[in-house]
XYZ file of C-alpha atoms in Angstrom:
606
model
C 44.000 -4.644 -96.943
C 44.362 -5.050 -93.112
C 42.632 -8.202 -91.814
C 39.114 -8.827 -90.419
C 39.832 -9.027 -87.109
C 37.621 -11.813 -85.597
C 38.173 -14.746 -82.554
C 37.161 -18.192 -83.415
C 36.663 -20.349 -80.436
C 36.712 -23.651 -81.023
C 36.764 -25.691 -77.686
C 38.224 -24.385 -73.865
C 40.388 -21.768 -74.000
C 40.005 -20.862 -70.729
C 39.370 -22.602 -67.542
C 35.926 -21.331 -66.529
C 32.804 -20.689 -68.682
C 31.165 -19.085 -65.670
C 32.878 -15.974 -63.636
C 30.944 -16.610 -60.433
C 32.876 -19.870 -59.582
C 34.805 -19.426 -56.752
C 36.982 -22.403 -56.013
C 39.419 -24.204 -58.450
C 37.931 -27.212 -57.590
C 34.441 -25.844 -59.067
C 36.938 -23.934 -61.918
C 38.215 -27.728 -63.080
C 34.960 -29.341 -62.754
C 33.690 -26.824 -65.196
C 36.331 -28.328 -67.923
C 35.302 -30.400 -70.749
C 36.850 -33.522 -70.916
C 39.095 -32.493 -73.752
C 42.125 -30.697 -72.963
C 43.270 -27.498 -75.385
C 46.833 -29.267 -75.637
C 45.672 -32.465 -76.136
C 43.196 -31.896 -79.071
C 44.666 -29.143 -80.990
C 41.563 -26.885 -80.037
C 41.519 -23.526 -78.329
C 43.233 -21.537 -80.832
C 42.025 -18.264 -81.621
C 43.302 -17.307 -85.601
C 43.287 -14.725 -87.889
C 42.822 -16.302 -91.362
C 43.051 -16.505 -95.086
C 45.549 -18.527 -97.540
C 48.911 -16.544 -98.755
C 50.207 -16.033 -101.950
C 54.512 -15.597 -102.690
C 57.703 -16.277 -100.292
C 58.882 -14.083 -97.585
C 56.814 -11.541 -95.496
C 58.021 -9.030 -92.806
C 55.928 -9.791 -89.620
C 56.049 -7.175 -87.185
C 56.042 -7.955 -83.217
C 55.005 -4.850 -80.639
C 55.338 -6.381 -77.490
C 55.573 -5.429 -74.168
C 55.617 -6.350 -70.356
C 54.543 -5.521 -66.579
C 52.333 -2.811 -67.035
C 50.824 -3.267 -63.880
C 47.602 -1.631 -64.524
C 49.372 1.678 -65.169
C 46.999 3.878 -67.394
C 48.585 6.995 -66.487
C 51.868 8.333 -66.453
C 53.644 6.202 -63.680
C 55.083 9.293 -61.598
C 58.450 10.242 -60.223
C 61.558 8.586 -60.964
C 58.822 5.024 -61.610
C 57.406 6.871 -65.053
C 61.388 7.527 -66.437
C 63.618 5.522 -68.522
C 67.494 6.586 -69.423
C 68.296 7.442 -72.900
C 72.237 6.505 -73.410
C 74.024 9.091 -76.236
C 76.584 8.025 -78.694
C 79.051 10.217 -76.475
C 78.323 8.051 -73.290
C 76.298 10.590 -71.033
C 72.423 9.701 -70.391
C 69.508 11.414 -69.633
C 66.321 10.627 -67.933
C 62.893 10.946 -70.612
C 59.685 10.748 -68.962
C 57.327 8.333 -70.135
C 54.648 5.689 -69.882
C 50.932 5.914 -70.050
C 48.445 3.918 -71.862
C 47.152 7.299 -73.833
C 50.491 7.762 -75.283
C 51.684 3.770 -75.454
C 48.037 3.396 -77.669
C 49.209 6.255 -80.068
C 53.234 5.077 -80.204
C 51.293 1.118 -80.782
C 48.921 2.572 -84.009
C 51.309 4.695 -85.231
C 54.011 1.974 -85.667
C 51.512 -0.505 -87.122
C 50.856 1.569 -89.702
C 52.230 0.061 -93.226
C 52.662 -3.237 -91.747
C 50.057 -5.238 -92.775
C 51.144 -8.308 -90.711
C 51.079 -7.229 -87.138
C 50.885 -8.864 -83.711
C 50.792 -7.563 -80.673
C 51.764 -9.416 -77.629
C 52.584 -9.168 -73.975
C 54.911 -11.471 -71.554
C 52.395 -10.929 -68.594
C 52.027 -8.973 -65.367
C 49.408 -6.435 -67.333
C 47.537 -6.728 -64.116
C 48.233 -6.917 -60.275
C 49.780 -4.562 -57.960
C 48.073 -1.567 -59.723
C 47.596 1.849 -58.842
C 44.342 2.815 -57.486
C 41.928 3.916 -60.606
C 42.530 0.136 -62.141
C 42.874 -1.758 -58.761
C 40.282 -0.803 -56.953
C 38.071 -2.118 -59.806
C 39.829 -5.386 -59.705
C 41.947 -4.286 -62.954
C 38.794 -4.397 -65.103
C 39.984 -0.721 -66.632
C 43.103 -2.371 -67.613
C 41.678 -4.926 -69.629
C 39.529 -2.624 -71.215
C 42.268 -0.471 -72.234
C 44.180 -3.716 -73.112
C 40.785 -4.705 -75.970
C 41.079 -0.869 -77.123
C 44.761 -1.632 -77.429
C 44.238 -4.673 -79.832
C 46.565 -7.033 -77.812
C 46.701 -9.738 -79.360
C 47.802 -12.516 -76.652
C 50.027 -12.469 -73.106
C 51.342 -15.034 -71.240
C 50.677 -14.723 -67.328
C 52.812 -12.896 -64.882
C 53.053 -14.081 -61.221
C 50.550 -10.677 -60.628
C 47.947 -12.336 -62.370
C 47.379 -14.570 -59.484
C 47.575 -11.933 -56.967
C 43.676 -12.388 -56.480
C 43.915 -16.194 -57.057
C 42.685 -18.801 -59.876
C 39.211 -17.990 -59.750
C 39.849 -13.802 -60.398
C 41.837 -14.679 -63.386
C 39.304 -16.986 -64.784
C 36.796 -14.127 -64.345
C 39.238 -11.542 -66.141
C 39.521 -13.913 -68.934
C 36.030 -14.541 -69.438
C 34.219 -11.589 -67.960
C 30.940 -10.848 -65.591
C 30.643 -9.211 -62.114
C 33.164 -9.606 -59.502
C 31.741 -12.113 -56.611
C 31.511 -9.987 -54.253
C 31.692 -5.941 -55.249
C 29.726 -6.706 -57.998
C 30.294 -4.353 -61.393
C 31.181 -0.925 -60.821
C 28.122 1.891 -61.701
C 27.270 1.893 -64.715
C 29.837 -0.124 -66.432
C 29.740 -4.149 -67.424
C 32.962 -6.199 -67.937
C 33.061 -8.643 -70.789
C 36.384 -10.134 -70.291
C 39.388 -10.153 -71.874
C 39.701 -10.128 -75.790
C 43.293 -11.545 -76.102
C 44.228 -14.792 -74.653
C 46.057 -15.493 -71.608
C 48.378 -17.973 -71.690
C 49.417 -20.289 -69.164
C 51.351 -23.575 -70.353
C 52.950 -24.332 -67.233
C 50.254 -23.728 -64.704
C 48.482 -26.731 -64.190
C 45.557 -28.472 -62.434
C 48.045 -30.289 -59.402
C 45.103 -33.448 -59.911
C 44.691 -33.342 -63.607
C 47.698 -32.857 -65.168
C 46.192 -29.759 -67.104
C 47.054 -26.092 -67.953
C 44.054 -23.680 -65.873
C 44.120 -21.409 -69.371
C 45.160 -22.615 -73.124
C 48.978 -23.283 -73.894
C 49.299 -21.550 -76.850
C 47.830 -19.500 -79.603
C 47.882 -19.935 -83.188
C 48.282 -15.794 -84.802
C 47.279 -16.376 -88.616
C 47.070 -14.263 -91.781
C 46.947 -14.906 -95.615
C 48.448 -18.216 -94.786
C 50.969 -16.457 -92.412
C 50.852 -18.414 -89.229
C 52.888 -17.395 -85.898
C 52.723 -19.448 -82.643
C 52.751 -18.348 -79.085
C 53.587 -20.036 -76.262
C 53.027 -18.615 -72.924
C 54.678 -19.204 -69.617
C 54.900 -18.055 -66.273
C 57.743 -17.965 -63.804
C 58.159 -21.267 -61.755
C 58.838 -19.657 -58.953
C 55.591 -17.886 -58.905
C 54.733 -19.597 -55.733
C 57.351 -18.238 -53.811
C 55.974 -14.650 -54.829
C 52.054 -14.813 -54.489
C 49.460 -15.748 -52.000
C 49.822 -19.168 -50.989
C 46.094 -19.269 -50.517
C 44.793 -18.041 -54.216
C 47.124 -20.788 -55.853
C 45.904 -23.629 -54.590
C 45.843 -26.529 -56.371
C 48.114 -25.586 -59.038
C 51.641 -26.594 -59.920
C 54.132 -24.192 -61.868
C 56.225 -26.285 -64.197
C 59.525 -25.299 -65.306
C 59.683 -22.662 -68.523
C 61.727 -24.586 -70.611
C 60.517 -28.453 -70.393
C 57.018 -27.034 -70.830
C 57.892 -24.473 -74.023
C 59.797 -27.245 -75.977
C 56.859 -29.446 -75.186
C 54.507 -27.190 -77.080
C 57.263 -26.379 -79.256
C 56.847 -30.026 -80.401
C 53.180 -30.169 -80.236
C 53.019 -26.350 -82.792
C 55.542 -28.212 -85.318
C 53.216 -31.565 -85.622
C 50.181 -28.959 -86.405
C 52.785 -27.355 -89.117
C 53.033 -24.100 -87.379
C 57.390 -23.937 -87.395
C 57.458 -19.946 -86.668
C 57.120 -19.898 -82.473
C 57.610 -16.874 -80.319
C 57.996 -17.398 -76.472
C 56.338 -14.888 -74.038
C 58.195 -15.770 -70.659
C 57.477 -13.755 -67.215
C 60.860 -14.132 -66.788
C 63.523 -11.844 -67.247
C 67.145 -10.397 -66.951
C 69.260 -7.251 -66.041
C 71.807 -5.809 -68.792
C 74.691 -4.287 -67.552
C 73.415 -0.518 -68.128
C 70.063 0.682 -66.936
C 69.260 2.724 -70.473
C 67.306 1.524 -72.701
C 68.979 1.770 -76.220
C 71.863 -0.071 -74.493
C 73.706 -2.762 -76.970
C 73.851 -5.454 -74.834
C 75.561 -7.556 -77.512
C 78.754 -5.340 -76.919
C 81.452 -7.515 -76.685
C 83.114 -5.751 -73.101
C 84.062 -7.366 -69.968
C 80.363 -7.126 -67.991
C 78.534 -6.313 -70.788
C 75.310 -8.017 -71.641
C 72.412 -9.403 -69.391
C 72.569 -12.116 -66.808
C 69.953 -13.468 -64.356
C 67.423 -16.279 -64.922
C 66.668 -15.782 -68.334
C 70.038 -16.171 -70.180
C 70.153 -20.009 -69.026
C 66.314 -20.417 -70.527
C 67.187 -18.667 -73.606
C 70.303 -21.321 -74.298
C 68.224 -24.977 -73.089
C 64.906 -23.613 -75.188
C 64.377 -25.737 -78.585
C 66.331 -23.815 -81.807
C 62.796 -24.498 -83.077
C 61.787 -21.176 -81.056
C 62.661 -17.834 -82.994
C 62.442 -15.010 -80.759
C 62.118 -14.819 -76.533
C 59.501 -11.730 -75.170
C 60.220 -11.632 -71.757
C 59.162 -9.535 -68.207
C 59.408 -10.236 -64.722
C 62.302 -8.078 -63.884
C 61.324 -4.506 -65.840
C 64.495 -4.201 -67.111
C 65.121 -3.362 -70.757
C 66.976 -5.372 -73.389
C 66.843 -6.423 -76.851
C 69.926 -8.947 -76.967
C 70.782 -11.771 -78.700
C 71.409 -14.937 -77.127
C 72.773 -17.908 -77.907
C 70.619 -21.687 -78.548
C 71.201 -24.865 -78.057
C 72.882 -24.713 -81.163
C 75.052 -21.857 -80.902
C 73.403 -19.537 -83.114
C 71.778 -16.442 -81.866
C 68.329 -15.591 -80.909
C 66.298 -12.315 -79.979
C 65.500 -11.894 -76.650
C 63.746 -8.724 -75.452
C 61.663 -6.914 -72.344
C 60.789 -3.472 -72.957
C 61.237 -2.541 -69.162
C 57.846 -1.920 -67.549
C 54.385 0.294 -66.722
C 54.232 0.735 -70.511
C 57.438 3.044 -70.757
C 58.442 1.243 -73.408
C 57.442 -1.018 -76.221
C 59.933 -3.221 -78.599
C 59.414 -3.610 -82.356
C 60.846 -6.985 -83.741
C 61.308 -7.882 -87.524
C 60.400 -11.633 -88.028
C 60.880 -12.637 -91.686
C 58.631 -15.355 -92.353
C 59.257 -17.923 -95.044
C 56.944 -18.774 -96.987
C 58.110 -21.867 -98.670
C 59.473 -23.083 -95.434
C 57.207 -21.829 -93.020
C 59.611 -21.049 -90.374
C 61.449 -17.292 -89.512
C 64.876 -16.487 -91.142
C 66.439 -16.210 -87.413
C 69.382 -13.865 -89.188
C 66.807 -11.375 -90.371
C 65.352 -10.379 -87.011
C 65.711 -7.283 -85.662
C 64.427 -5.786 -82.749
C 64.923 -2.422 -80.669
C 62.932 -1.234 -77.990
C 61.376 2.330 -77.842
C 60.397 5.070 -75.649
C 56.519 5.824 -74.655
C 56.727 9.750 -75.217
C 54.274 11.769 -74.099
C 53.482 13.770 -76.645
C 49.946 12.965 -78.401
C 47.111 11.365 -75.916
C 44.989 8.390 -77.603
C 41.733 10.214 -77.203
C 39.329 6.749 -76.701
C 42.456 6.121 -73.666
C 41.901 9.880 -72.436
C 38.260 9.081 -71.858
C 38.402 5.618 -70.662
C 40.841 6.878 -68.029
C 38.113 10.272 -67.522
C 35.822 7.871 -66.466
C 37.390 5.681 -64.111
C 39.108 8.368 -62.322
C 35.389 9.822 -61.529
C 34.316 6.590 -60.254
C 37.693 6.489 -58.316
C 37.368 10.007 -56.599
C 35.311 10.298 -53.956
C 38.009 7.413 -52.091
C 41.261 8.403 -54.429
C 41.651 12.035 -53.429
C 41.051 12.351 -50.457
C 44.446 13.598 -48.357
C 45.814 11.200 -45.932
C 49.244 12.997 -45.254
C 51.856 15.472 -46.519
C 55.463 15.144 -46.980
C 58.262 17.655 -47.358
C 60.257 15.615 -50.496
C 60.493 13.028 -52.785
C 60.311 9.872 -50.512
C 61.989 6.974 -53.288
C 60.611 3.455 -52.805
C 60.022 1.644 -55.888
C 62.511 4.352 -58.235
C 65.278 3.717 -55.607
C 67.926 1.374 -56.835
C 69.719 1.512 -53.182
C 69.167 -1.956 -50.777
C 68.197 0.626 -48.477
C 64.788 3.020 -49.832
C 64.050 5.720 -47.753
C 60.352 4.969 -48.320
C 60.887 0.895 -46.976
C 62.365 2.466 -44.138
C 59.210 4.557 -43.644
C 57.055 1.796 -44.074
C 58.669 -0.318 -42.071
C 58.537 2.235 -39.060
C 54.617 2.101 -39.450
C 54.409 -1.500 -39.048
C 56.827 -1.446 -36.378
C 54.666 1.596 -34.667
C 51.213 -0.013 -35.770
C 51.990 -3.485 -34.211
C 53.547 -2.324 -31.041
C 51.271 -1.792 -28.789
C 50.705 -5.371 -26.579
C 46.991 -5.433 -27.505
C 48.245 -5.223 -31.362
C 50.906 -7.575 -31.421
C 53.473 -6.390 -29.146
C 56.067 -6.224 -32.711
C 59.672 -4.898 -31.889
C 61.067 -5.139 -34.940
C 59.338 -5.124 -38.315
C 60.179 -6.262 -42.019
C 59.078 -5.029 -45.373
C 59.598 -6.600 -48.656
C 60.964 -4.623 -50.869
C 59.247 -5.871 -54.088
C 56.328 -4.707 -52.154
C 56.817 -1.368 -52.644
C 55.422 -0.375 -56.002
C 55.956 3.128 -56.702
C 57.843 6.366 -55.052
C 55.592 9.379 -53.078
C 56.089 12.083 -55.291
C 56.062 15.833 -53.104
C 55.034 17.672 -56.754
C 50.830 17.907 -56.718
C 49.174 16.236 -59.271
C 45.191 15.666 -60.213
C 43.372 17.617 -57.868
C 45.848 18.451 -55.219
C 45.773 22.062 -53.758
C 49.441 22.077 -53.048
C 52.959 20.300 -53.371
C 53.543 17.975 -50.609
C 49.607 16.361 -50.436
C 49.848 12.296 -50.207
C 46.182 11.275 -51.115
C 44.839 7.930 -50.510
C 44.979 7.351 -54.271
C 48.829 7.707 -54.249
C 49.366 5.803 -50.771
C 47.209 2.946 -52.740
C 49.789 2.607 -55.110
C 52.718 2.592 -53.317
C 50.903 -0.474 -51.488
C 48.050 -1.934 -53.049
C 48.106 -5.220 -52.370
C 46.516 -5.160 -49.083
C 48.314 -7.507 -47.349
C 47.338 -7.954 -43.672
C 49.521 -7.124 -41.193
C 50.848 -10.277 -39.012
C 52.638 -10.224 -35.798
C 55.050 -13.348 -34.940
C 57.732 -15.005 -32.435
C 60.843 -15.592 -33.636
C 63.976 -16.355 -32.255
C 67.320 -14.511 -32.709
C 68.938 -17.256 -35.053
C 65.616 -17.230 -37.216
C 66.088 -13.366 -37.460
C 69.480 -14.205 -38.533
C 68.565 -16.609 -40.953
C 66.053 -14.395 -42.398
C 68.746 -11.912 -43.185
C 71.000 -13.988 -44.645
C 68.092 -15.274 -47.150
C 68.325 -11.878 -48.570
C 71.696 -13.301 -50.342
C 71.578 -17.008 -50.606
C 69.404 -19.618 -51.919
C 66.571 -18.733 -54.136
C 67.675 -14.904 -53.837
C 71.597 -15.036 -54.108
C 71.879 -14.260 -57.921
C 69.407 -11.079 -57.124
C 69.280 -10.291 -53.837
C 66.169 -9.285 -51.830
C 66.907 -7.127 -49.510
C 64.411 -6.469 -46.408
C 63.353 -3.198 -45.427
C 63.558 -2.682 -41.443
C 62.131 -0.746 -39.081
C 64.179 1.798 -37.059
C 66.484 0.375 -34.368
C 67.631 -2.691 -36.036
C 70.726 -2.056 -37.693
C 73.996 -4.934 -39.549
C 76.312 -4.659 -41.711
C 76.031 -6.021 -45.647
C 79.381 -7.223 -47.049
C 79.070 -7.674 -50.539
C 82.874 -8.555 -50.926
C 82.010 -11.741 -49.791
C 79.334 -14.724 -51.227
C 76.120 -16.122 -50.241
C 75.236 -16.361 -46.510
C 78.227 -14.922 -45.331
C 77.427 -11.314 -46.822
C 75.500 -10.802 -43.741
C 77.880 -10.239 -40.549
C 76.052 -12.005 -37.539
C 78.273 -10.176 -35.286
C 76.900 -6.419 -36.370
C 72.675 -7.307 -36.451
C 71.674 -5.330 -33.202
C 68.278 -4.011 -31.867
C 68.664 -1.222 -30.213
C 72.401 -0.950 -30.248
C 72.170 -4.164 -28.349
C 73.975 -7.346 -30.025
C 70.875 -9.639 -31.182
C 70.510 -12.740 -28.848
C 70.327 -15.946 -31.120
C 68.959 -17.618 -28.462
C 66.105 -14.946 -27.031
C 62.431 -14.528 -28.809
C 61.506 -11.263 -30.415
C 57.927 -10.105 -31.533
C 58.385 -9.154 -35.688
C 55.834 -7.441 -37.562
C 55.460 -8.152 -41.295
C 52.659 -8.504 -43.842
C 51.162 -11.718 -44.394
C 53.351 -12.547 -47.605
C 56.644 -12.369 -45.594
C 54.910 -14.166 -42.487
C 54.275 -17.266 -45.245
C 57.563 -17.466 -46.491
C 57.322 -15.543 -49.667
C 59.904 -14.253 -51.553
C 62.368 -17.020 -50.579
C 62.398 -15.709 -46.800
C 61.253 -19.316 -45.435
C 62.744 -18.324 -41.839
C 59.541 -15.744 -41.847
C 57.411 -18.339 -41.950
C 58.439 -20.535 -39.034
C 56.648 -17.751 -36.494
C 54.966 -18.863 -33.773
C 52.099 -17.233 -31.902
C 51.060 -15.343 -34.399
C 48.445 -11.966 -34.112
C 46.841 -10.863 -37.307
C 46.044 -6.749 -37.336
C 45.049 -4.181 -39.804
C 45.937 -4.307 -43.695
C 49.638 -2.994 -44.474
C 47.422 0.027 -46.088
C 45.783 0.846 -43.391
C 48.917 0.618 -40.886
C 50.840 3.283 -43.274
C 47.987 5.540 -43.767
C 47.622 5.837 -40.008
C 50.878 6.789 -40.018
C 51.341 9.478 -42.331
C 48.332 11.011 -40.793
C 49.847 10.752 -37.133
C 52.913 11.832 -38.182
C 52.233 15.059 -40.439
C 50.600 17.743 -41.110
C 50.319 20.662 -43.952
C 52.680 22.855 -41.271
C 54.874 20.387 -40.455
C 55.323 17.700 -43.230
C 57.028 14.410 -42.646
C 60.561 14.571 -44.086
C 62.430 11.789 -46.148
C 64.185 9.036 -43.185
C 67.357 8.626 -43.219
C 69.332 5.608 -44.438
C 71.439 4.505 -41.584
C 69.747 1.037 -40.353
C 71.805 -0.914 -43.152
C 75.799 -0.234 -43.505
C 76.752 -1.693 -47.084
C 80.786 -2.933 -47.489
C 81.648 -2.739 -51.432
């Protein structure tokens, strides 16, 4: 018999009892004196006593949906299927309707099943969950029966205060609920062990979760990134510190094994990149190249043995590898890509007698989000958002000829960061605006592609509606317009492939008449020639001061570009949304769409 599923609060779990706070310093105030961590309280369980030895737990898990309810469109909503013989195809995919159906169907005949996410679920979302402030993705996320997540950086993309509210529920501060709908929170927990209060010492949202059944009993620990302040806001985290993932797991690995619970699963927003793009890839192949590197290999080998499996995110790549732990033996680590395109299915055998996973049982394999069979309660929760949505999402704001590839472009060089670039640069040119002569675009800022096939409404291929220009930007950063010199320019560039970014490069998009040359063949800093960076076919001058558009996340340093955010004299214009809607519409028309740019500005040496 499947289990009564019910929440048992006993003490904070989350940092706010009241959603209308609106500063951290009111969010702390609001805590009781005794901390989650401290006094073994906040855990939500699932509980009876079990009977016999070993029982197969099953783990559906995924990562950085993103507020995606529907299909995630062009080359975003595909993942690549890798055959025995070598060749790949592309299988379209994603969509909460369809990742509901794949999640019920496969927890069928498993009595003991969790459900769990390693964060991002919300933030940077297309328009029928963002411009409700993500509450339709957290409804879909209750319908889905997730169990817990960890945070992603994109939790805080509206700050400490908006993720209190998520968690706990009631009217936004100030749009209020949408007609005819109330929000009552989140049902799962967030996690958040290594955000803290900077003046308090505390985690803003419980540490960990208890999962229990029949005497079954799983823990969850949930971290964030630690660099999540170089990617977010400055001004919605303040306050907070972001500790590093692995002191602060084997912390509360420690503090789970004194309450007894030996059987801990990590959700980190933190991920890797396997060698191949597909999916089913067997990153445990032995080849020269093969695996997954990047930040989450050298967490996986420091975390505690103590932890039996690694759910990770941050990066939407997919993987289900095996690692290896401090003490050589291996351990599951997985991230089932991202907008719900995938989900992974892990096999923890749970011991009864010892109360710990046999780590050499586990399996785990990550599958594809077909679209074949809609969830029906997902069709109509989506129905009726989209009607709320439509009198702003489909209205046309531009028409293009082609595909124009942001976010499904795996090239340094996107043709749509070039065109967003060119309407910053156009939108901030004029003297009264900012006087810009060269603008920058982030590329992680670009979150999806603009598709030329119609979709919803649309009367015809080619139709960009405000809806889809939303989602390719819907962060609505404001648009900032700085001095800098030459050699901060130059130093800006060469951040792309250094520091914080030189294991995974972020490469800027620019704005048409800057142009260098990218030499991978060499390391670090040097990968930039200084000699080649030119405006206007004319050598940069370290020396002279340029005007540089870019949205208010560059102009504070985000994203490891600290040069950004030494401008002086800085002008502060309309939102990055508005600035590329304004273009579009300037720029096309249904008889003469805008065309794909070219990708000329950045010459790349292999």
């Amino acid at each position: 018999m499947a289990a009564t599923r019910h929440k048992k609060r006993t003490g904070r779990r989350i940092l706010a009892t009241a959603a209308g706070i609106a500063t951290l310093g009111a969010l702390v105030a609001a805590l009781p004196a005794g901390a989650a961590e401290e006094s073994g309280k906040g855990d939500w369980t699932y509980g009876k006593q079990a009977t016999g030895r070993t029982v197969d737990v099953q783990l559906l898990s995924f990562n950085d949906l993103h507020g995606n309810l529907e299909p995630p469109a062009g080359s975003s909503g595909e993942v690549v299927h890798r055959h025995a013989d070598g060749t790949t195809e592309k299988i379209k995919a994603g969509g909460v309707e369809y990742l509901a159906t794949h999640l019920r169907e496969a927890r069928k005949n498993h009595p003991y099943s969790i459900t769990a996410a390693a964060g991002d679920m919300i933030g940077a979302s297309p328009l029928v969950s963002g411009l409700f402030h993500d509450e339709p993705t957290i409804d879909a996320l209750n319908k889905l029966k997730l169990d817990v997540s960890s945070v992603g950086n994109h939790e805080f993309d509206e700050g400490a205060a908006e993720l209190a509210r998520i968690q706990n529920g009631g009217c936004h501060p100030v749009d209020g609920c949408a007609e005819g709908t109330t929000y009552e929170g989140a049902r799962f927990p967030y996690l958040a062990a290594n955000v803290t209060d900077e003046k308090t010492g505390k985690p803003i949202l419980d540490p960990y979760f208890i999962w229990e059944k029949d005497g079954v009993r799983v823990g969850f620990i949930g971290v964030t990134l630690e660099g999540t302040p170089d990617i977010v806001n400055a001004e919605g985290i303040k306050g907070l510190k972001f500790g590093d993932e692995v002191e602060t797991i084997n912390k509360y690995t420690r503090m789970l094994e004194r309450r007894g619970v030996k059987s801990i699963v990590a959700l980190i927003h933190e991920g890797g990149a396997p060698a191949s793009t597909a999916y089913n890839y067997d990153c445990d192949s032995p080849g020269p190249g093969d695996g997954v590197s990047g930040p989450v290999v050298d967490i996986a080998k420091k975390l505690s043995p103590q932890v039996d499996a690694l759910v990770t995110g941050h990066t939407h790549q997919a993987y289900a590898c095996t690692i290896p732990d401090p003490a050589g033996k291996p351990r599951t680590v997985t991230s089932a890509a991202s907008f719900g395109k995938l989900y992974t299915d892990t096999t923890l055998t749970y011991d009864r007698a010892t109360k710990d996973i046999v780590r050499t049982a586990v399996t785990s394999a990550n599958h594809v989000v077909t679209r074949e069979r809609a969830a029906r309660d997902m069709t109509d929760l989506i129905t009726k958002w989209n009607a709320l949505a439509a009198p702003i999402a489909n209205r046309p704001v531009g028409h293009i000829s082609a595909n124009i590839d942001g976010r499904g472009s795996t090239a340094y060089e996107k043709p749509l960061g070039n065109l967003i670039a060119d309407a910053q640069l156009e939108g901030l040119a004029p003297a009264d605006k900012g006087g810009a002569q060269i603008a920058f675009m982030n590329p992680g800022g670009i979150r999806a592609d603009l598709v030329h096939a119609k979709s919803g409404t649309e009367a015809a291929d080619g139709i960009v509606t405000y809806g889809e220009a939303y989602t390719v930007q819907p962060f609505t950063n404001m648009m900032t317009t700085v001095d800098l010199t030459g050699a901060q320019i130059i130093t800006a560039l060469q951040q792309q492939v250094s520091g914080s970014n030189e294991a995974s490069p972020k490469i800027l998009q620019v704005s048409r008449g800057f142009t260098y040359t990218l030499d991978l063949t060499k390391t670090g800093a040097a990968r930039v020639d200084v000699s080649s960076v030119k405006l206007n076919g004319q050598p940069l001058d370290p020396a002279k001061t340029y005007r540089v558009a870019m949205n208010e996340f560059l102009a504070g340093g985000g994203d490891g570009f600290a040069a950004l955010g030494q401008g002086a004299n800085k002008l502060v214009g309309a939102s990055d949304l508005d600035v590329f809607i304004a273009y579009l519409g300037a720029h096309s028309s249904p008889q003469a769409p805008l065309a794909p740019p070219a990708t000329d500005r950045i010459t790349v040496v292999k």
